[in-house]
XYZ file of C-alpha atoms in Angstrom:
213
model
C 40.589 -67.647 -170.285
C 37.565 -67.037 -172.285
C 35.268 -64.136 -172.000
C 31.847 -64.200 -170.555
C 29.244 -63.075 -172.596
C 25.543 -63.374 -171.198
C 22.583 -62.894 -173.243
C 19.345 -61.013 -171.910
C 17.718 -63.696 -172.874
C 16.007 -67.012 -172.105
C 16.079 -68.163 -175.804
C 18.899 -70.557 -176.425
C 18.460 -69.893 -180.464
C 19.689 -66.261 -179.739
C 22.721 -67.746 -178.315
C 23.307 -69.336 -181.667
C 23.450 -65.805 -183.691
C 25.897 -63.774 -181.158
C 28.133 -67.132 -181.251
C 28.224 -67.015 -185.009
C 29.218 -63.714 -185.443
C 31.326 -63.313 -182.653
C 32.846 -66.548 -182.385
C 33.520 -69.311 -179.852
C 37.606 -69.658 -180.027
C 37.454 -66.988 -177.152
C 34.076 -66.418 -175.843
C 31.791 -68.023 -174.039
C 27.775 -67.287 -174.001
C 25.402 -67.514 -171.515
C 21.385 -67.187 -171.291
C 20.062 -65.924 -168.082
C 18.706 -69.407 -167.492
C 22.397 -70.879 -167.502
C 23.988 -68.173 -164.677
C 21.040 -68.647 -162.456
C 19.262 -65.191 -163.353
C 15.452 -65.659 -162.604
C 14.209 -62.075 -162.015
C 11.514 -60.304 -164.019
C 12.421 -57.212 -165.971
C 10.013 -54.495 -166.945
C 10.342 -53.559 -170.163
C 8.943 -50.420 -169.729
C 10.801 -47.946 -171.758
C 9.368 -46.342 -174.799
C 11.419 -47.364 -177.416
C 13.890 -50.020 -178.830
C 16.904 -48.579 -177.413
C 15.444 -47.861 -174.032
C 13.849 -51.642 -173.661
C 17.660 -53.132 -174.592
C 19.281 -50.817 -172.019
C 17.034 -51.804 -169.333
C 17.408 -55.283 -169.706
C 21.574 -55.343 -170.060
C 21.211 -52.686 -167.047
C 18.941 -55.238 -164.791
C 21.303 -57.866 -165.673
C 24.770 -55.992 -165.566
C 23.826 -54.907 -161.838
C 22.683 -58.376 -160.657
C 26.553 -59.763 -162.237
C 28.062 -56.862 -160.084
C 26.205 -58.091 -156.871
C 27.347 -61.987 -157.688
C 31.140 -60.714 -158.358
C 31.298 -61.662 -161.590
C 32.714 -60.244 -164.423
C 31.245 -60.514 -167.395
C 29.937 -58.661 -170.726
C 26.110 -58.214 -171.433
C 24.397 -58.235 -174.606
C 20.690 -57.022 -174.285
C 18.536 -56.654 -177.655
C 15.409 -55.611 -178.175
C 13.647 -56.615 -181.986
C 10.620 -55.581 -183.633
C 8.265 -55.249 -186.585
C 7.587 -51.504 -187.482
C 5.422 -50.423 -190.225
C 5.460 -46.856 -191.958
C 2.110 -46.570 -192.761
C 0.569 -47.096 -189.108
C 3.068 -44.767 -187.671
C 5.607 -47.759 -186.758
C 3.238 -50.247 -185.437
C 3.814 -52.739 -183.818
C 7.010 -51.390 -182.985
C 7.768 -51.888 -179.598
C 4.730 -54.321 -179.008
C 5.459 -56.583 -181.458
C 5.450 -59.657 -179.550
C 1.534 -58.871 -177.946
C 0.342 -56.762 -180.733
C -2.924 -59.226 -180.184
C -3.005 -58.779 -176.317
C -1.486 -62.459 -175.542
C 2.833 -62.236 -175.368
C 4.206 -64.742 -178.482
C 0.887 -65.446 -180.071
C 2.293 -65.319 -183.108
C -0.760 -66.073 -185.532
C -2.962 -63.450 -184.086
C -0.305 -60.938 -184.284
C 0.067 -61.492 -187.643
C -3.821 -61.633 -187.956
C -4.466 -58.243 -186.537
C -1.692 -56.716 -188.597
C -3.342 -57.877 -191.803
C -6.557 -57.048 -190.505
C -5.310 -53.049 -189.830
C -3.433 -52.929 -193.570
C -6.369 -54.204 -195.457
C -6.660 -51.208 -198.230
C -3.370 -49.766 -197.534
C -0.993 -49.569 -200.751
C 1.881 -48.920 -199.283
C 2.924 -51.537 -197.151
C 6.332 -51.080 -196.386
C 8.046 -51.612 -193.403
C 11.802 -52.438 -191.594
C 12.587 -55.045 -188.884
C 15.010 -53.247 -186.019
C 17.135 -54.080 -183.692
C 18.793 -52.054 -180.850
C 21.703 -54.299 -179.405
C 23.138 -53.283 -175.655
C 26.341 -53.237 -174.750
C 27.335 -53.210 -171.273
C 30.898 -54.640 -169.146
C 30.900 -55.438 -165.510
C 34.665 -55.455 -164.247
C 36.441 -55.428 -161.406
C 38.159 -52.606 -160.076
C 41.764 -52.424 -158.716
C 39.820 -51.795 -155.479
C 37.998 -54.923 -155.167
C 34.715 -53.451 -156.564
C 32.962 -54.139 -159.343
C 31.850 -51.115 -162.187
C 29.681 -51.340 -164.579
C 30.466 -49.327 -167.699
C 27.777 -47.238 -169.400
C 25.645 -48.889 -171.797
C 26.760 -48.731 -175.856
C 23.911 -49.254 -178.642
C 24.040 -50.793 -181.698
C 21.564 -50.904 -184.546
C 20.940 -53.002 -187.220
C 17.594 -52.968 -189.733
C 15.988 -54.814 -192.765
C 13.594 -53.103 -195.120
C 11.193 -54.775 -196.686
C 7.177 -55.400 -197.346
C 4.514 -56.932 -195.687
C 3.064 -59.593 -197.930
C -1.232 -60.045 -198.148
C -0.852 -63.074 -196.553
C 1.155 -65.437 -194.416
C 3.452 -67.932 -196.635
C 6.209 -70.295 -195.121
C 6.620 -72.720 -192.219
C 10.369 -71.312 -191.429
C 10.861 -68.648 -188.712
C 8.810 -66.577 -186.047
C 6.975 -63.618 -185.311
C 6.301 -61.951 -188.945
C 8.304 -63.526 -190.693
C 5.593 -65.135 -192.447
C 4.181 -61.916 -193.773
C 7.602 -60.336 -194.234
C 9.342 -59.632 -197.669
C 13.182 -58.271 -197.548
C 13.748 -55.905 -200.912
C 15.576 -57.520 -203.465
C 13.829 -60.797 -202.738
C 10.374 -62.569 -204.150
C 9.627 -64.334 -200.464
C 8.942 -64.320 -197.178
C 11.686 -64.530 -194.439
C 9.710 -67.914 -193.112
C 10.472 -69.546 -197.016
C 14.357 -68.788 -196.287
C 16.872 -71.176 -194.975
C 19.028 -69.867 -192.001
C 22.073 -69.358 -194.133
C 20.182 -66.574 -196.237
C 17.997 -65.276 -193.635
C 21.690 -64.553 -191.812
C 23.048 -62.225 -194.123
C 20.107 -59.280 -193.713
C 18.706 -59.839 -190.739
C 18.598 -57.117 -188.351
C 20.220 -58.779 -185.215
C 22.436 -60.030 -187.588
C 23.290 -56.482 -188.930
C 23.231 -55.401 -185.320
C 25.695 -57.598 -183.774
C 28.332 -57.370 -186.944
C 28.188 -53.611 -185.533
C 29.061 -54.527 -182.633
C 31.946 -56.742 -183.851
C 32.997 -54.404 -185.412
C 33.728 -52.067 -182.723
C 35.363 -54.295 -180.316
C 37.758 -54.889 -183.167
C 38.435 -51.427 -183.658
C 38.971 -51.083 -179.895
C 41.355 -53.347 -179.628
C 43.338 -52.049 -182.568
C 43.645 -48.602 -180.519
C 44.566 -49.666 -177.648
């Protein structure tokens, strides 16, 4: 029997990533869309970490309710820039006001580094971990959340170049490279990306659980 993963998530191209990197042979992967989950969750918290644990919390707890076991994955990505103190950070997707607007985002930032030199800057993720099981009493627990990070430095170019990607990638530049993560094909993007960099964490770990126990 395969094990359930579901995905925070209402993006099916996530999906894609975790199933790379953590493989199909014995999981399965689920959006929130695909078990029925329709709820909206606050993303309230104040920082990366905090906005994945709420989400793989919300989610977890709903799974408990329906008596279903499962394993949660909740991340939460963004664009932070050292010399505004981290922005967008945590706003990254409505750093314009309007959620997903991706040009304007990228406008505004532009507009707010024009005469900065130093325009350097890290994609992050914060990946949640979270297992809802059944107990030998019939109930169902849900373990305490487990974070894992994953990052990409790089530089934020003067202008937008490349039709490939989302969000910044346009005006992102990953060190060691001469272009923007919207010029790469998936297959190098992969490699260094920060969800990517996240979730081979978390491989990682499950592997290394199962070898001690």
């Amino acid at each position: 029997m395969k094990r359930l993963f579901v995905i925070a998530t209402g993006n099916a191209g996530k999906i894609r990533d975790f199933a790379f990197i953590l493989g199909t042979e014995q999981n399965d992967f689920k959006t929130l869309r695909e078990i029925g989950f329709e709820e909206d969750i606050l993303e309230n918290g104040n920082s990366f970490e905090e906005n994945a644990i709420i989400k793989s919390q919300t989610v977890a707890r709903w799974l408990a309710e329906k008596n279903t076991e499962a394993t949660v994955l909740a991340d939460d990505s963004g664009l932070q820039v050292f010399a505004l103190d981290g922005e967008p950070g945590i706003y990254s997707a409505r750093y314009a006001g309007k959620h997903g607007d991706d040009k304007a985002n990228n406008a505004k930032l532009l507009q707010k580094l024009e005469g900065v030199k130093d325009r350097s800057a890290r994609y992050f993720c914060a990946l949640s971990y979270q297992t809802v099981i059944r107990e030998s009493n019939g109930k169902f627990s849900i373990s305490e959340p487990r974070i894992f990070e994953g990052e990409c430095r790089g530089q934020i170019n003067l202008a937008p170049v490349g039709d490939k990607g989302f969000g910044y990638d346009p005006l992102f530049i990953p060190n060691g490279f001469s272009k923007t993560f919207a010029q790469m094909e998936l297959a190098e993007k992969k490699p260094i990306s920060h969800r990517g960099k996240a979730i081979r964490a978390l491989r990682d770990a499950l592997e290394n659980d199962l070898r001690e126990n």
